[in-house]
GROMACS .gro file of C-alpha atoms in nm:
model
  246
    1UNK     CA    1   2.653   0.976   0.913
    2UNK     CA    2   2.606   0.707   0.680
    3UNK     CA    3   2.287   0.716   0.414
    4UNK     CA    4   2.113   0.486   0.201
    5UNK     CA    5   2.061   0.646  -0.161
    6UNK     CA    6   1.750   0.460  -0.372
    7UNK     CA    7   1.796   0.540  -0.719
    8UNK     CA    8   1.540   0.518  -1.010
    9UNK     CA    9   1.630   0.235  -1.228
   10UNK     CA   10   1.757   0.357  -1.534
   11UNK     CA   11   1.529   0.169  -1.738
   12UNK     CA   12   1.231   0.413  -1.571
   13UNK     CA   13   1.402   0.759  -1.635
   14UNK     CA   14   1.184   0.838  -1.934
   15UNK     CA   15   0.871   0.736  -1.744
   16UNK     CA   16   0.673   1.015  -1.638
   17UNK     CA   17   0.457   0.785  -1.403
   18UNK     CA   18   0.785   0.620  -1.277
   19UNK     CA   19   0.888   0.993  -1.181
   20UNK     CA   20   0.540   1.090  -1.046
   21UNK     CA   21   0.568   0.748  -0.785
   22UNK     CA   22   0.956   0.842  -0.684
   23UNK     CA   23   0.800   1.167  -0.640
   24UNK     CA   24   0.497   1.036  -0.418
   25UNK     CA   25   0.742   0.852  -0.220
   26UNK     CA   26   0.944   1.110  -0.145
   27UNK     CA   27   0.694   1.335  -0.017
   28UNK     CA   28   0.525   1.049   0.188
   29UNK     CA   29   0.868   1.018   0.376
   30UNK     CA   30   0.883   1.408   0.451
   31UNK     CA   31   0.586   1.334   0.644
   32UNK     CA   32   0.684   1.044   0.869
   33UNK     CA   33   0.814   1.219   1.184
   34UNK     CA   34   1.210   1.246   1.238
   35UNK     CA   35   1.240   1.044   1.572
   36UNK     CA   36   1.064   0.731   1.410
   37UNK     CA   37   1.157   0.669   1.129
   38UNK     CA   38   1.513   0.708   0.874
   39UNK     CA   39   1.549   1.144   0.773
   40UNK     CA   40   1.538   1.200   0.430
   41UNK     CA   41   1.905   1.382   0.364
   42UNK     CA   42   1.863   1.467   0.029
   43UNK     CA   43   1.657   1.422  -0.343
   44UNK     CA   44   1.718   1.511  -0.651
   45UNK     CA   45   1.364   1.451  -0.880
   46UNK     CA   46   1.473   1.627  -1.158
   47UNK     CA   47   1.813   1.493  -1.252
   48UNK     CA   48   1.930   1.220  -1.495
   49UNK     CA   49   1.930   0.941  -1.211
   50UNK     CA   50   1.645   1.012  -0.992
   51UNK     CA   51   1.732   0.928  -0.632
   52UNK     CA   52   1.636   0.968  -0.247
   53UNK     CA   53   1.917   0.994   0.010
   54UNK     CA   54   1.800   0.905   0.386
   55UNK     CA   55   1.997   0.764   0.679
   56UNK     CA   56   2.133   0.436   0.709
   57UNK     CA   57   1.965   0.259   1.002
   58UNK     CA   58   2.194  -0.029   1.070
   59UNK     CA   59   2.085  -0.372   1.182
   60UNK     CA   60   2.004  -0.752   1.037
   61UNK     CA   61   1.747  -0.828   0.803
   62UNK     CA   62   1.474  -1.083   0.841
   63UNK     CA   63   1.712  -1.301   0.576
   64UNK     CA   64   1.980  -1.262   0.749
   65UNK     CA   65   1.873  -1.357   1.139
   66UNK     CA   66   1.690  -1.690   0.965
   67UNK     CA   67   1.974  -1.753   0.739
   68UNK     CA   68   2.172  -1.761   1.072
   69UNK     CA   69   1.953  -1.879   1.342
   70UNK     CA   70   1.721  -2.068   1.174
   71UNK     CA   71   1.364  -2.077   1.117
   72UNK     CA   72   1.148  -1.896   1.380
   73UNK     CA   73   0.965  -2.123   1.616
   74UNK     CA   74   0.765  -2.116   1.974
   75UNK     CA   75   0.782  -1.802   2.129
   76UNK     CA   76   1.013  -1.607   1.889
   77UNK     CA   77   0.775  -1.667   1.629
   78UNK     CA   78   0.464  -1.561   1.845
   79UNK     CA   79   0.646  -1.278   1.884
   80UNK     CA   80   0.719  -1.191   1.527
   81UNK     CA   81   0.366  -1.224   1.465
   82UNK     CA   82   0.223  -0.993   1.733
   83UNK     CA   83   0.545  -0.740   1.591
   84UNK     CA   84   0.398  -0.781   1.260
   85UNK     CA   85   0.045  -0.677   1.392
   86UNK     CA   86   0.226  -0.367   1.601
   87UNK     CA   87   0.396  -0.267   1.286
   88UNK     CA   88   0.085  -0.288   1.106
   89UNK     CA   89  -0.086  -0.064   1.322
   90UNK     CA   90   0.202   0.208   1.250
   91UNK     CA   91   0.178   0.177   0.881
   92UNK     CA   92  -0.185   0.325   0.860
   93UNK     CA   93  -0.018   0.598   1.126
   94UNK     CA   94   0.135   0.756   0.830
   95UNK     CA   95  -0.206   0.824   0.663
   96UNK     CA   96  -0.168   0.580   0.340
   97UNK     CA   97  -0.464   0.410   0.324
   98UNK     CA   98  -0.690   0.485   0.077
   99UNK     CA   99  -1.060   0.412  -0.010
  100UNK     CA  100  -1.101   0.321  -0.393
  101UNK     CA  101  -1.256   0.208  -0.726
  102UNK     CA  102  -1.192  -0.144  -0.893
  103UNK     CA  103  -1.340  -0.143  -1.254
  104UNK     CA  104  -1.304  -0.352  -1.609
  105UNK     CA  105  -0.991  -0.138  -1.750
  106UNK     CA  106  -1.274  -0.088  -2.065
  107UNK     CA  107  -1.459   0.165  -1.847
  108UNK     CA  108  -1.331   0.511  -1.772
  109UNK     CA  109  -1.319   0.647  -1.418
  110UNK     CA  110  -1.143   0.908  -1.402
  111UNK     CA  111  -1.277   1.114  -1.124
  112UNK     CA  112  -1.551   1.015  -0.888
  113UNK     CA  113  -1.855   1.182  -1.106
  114UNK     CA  114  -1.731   0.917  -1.349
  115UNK     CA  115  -1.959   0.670  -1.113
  116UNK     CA  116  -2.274   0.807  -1.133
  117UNK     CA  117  -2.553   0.588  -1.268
  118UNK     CA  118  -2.281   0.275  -1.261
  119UNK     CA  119  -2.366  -0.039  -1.132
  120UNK     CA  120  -2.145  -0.049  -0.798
  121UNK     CA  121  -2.113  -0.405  -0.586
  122UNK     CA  122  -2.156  -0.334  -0.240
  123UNK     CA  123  -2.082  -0.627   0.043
  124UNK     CA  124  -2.228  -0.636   0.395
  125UNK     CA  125  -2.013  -0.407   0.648
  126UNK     CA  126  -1.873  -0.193   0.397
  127UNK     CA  127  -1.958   0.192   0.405
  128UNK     CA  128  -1.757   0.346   0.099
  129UNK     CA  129  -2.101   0.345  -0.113
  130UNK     CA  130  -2.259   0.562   0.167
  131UNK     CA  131  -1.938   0.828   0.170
  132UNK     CA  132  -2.022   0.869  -0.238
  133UNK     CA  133  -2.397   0.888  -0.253
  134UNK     CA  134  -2.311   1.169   0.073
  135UNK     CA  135  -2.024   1.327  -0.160
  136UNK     CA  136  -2.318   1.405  -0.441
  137UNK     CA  137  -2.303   1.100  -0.662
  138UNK     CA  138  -2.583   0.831  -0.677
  139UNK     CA  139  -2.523   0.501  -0.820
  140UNK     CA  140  -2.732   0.197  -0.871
  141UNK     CA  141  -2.693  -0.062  -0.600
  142UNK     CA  142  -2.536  -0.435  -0.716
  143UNK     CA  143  -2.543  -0.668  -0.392
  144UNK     CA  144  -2.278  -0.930  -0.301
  145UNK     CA  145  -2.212  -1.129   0.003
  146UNK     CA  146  -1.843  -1.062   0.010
  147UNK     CA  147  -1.542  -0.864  -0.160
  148UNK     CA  148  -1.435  -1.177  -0.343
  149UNK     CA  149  -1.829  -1.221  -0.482
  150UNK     CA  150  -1.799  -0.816  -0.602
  151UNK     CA  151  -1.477  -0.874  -0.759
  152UNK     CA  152  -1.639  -1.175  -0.982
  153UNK     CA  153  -1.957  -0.972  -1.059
  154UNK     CA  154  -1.707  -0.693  -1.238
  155UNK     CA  155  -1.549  -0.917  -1.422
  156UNK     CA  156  -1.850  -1.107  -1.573
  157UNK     CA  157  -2.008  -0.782  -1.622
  158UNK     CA  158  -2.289  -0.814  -1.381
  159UNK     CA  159  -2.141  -0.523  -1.216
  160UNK     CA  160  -1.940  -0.237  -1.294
  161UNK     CA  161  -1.702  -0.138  -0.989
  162UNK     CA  162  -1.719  -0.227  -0.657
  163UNK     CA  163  -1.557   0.036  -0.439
  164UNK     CA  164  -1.316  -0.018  -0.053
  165UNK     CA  165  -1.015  -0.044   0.105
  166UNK     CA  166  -0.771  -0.001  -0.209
  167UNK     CA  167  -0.531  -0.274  -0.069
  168UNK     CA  168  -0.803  -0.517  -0.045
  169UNK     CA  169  -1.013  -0.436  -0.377
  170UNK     CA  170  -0.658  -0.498  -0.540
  171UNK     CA  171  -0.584  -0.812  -0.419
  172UNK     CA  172  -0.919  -0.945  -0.493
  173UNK     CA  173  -0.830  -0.846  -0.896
  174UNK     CA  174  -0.552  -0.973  -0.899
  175UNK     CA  175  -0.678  -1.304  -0.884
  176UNK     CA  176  -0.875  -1.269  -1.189
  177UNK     CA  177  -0.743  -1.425  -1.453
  178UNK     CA  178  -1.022  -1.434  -1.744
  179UNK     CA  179  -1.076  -1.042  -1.782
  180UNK     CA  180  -0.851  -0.714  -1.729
  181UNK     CA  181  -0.919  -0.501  -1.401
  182UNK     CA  182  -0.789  -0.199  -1.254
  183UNK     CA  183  -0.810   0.021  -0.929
  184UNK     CA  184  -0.932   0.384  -1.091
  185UNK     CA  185  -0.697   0.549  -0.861
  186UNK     CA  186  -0.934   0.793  -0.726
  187UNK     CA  187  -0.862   0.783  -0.367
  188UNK     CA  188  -1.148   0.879  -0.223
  189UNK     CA  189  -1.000   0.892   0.156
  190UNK     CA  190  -0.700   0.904   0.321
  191UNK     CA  191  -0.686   0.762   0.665
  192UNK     CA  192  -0.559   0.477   0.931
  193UNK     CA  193  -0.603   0.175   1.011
  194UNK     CA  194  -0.567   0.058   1.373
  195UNK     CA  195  -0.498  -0.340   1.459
  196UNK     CA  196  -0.577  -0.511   1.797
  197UNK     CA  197  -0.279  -0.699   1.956
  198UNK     CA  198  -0.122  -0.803   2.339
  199UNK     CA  199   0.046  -0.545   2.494
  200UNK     CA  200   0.363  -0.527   2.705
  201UNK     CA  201   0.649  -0.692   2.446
  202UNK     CA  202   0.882  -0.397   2.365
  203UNK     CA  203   1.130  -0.676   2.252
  204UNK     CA  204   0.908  -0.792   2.001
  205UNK     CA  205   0.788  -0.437   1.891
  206UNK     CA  206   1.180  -0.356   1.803
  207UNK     CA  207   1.202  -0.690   1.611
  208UNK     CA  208   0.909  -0.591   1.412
  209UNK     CA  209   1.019  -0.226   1.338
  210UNK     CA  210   1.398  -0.388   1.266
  211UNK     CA  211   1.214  -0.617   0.984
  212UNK     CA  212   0.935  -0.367   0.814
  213UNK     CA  213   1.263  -0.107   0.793
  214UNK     CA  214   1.467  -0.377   0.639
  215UNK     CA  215   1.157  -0.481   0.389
  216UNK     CA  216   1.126  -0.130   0.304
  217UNK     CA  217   1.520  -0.045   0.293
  218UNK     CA  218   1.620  -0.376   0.039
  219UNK     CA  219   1.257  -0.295  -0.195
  220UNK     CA  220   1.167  -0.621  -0.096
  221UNK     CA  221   0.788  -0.467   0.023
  222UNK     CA  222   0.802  -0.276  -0.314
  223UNK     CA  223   0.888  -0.595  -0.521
  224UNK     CA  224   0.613  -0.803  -0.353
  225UNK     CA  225   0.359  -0.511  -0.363
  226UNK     CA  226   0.446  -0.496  -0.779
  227UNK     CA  227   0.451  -0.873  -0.793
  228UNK     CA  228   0.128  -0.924  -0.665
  229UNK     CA  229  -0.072  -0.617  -0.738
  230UNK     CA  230   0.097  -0.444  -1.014
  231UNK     CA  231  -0.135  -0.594  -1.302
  232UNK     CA  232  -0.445  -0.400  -1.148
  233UNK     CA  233  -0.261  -0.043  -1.147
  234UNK     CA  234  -0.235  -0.045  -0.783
  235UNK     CA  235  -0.014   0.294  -0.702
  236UNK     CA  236   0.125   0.186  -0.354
  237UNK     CA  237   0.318   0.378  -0.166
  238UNK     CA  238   0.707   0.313  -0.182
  239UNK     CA  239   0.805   0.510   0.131
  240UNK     CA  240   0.835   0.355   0.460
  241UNK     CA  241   0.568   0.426   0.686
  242UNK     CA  242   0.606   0.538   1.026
  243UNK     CA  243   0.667   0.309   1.276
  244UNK     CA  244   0.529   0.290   1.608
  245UNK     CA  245   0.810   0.365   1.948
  246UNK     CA  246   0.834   0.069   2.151
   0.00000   0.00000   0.00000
């Protein structure tokens, strides 16, 4: 058997939250059932090089079938699209989507009593601000018309946090430029997601699966997540998820 070994960079030995995310990815992957997805083989958390062993799953990456076939076009990209939704589906499978706190990085949240009496934006649709006033904690109600409206009232102070999805309230601070934001990292909920999509393409479900393991295998999902996201704190999860059988 041949296995792929992820090592901490050295540079992020002496990190204690580098450590703490290898050690949240590892324990996401013990999770992801054995038939779908690559077995972790072996860890070692503890040592001078940090690093995850897990079995090689052979095949082409994305790169690599463009580099030589080409762009995708007509059907094969339809296709890679509807994969994309499949595979999106089977991410939230593996339970890591969380519900969460954006705030200015000047105010402390720590822990979710930390929003009581705060001035929370809430958009139409959204139910997080119902799940904390039924968890105990009341908060005083900021209105916007969308996430991107909430994000702009925390940053000019008209609000304090607004609270959702964790993926999504990141992305929408990341675009801010003028003032320094960051998800608390409370996460208030674990759960899925689920995606609608055409059924009946296997072939296209394998394709799909092929490219999310190859994202996940080469860090590029890791270096895009970090690219992107990184300057609000966003903790994602380094592991790859479970993927849906075709």
């Amino acid at each position: 058997m041949i296995a792929a070994v992820k090592l901490l960079h050295v540079r992020f030995t002496e990190e204690t939250h580098a450590r703490s995310r290898f050690a949240r990815e590892l324990a996401a992957a013990r999770k992801v059932d054995a038939f779908c997805t690559a077995r972790v083989l072996a860890a070692d958390l503890d040592g001078e090089a940090p690093y995850i062993a897990s079995e090689l799953i052979e095949g082409p990456s994305l790169r690599e079938i463009v580099e030589r076939d080409g762009p995708l076009a007509g059907e094969a990209l339809e296709r890679l699209a509807v994969g994309t939704a499949t595979a999106l589906t089977a991410i939230h499978h593996a339970g890591i989507a969380h519900r969460d706190v954006l705030a200015r990085a000047s105010e402390r949240i720590d822990t979710l009593k930390d929003l009581r009496g705060k001035r929370i934006c809430l958009s139409p649709g959204q139910t997080t601000g119902t799940m904390i006033r039924e968890r105990g904690v009341d908060f005083v109600d900021v209105r916007g018309p969308d996430p991107a409206q909430c994000a702009s009232q925390v940053a000019d102070g008209s609000a304090d946090a607004m609270v959702g999805d964790d993926l999504l309230i990141a992305g929408f601070g990341a675009r801010l430029c003028d003032v320094k934001v960051e998800i608390a990292g409370l996460r208030l909920t674990t759960e899925r997601y689920g995606v609608a999509l055409r059924s009946g393409d296997p072939v296209a479900c394998r394709k799909i699966n092929e490219v999310i393991t190859s994202m996940y295998a080469d860090g590029t999902m890791e270096r895009l997540l970090e690219e992107h996201l990184g300057r609000v704190g966003f903790r994602f999860e380094t592991a790859r998820p479970r993927l849906e059988t075709c």
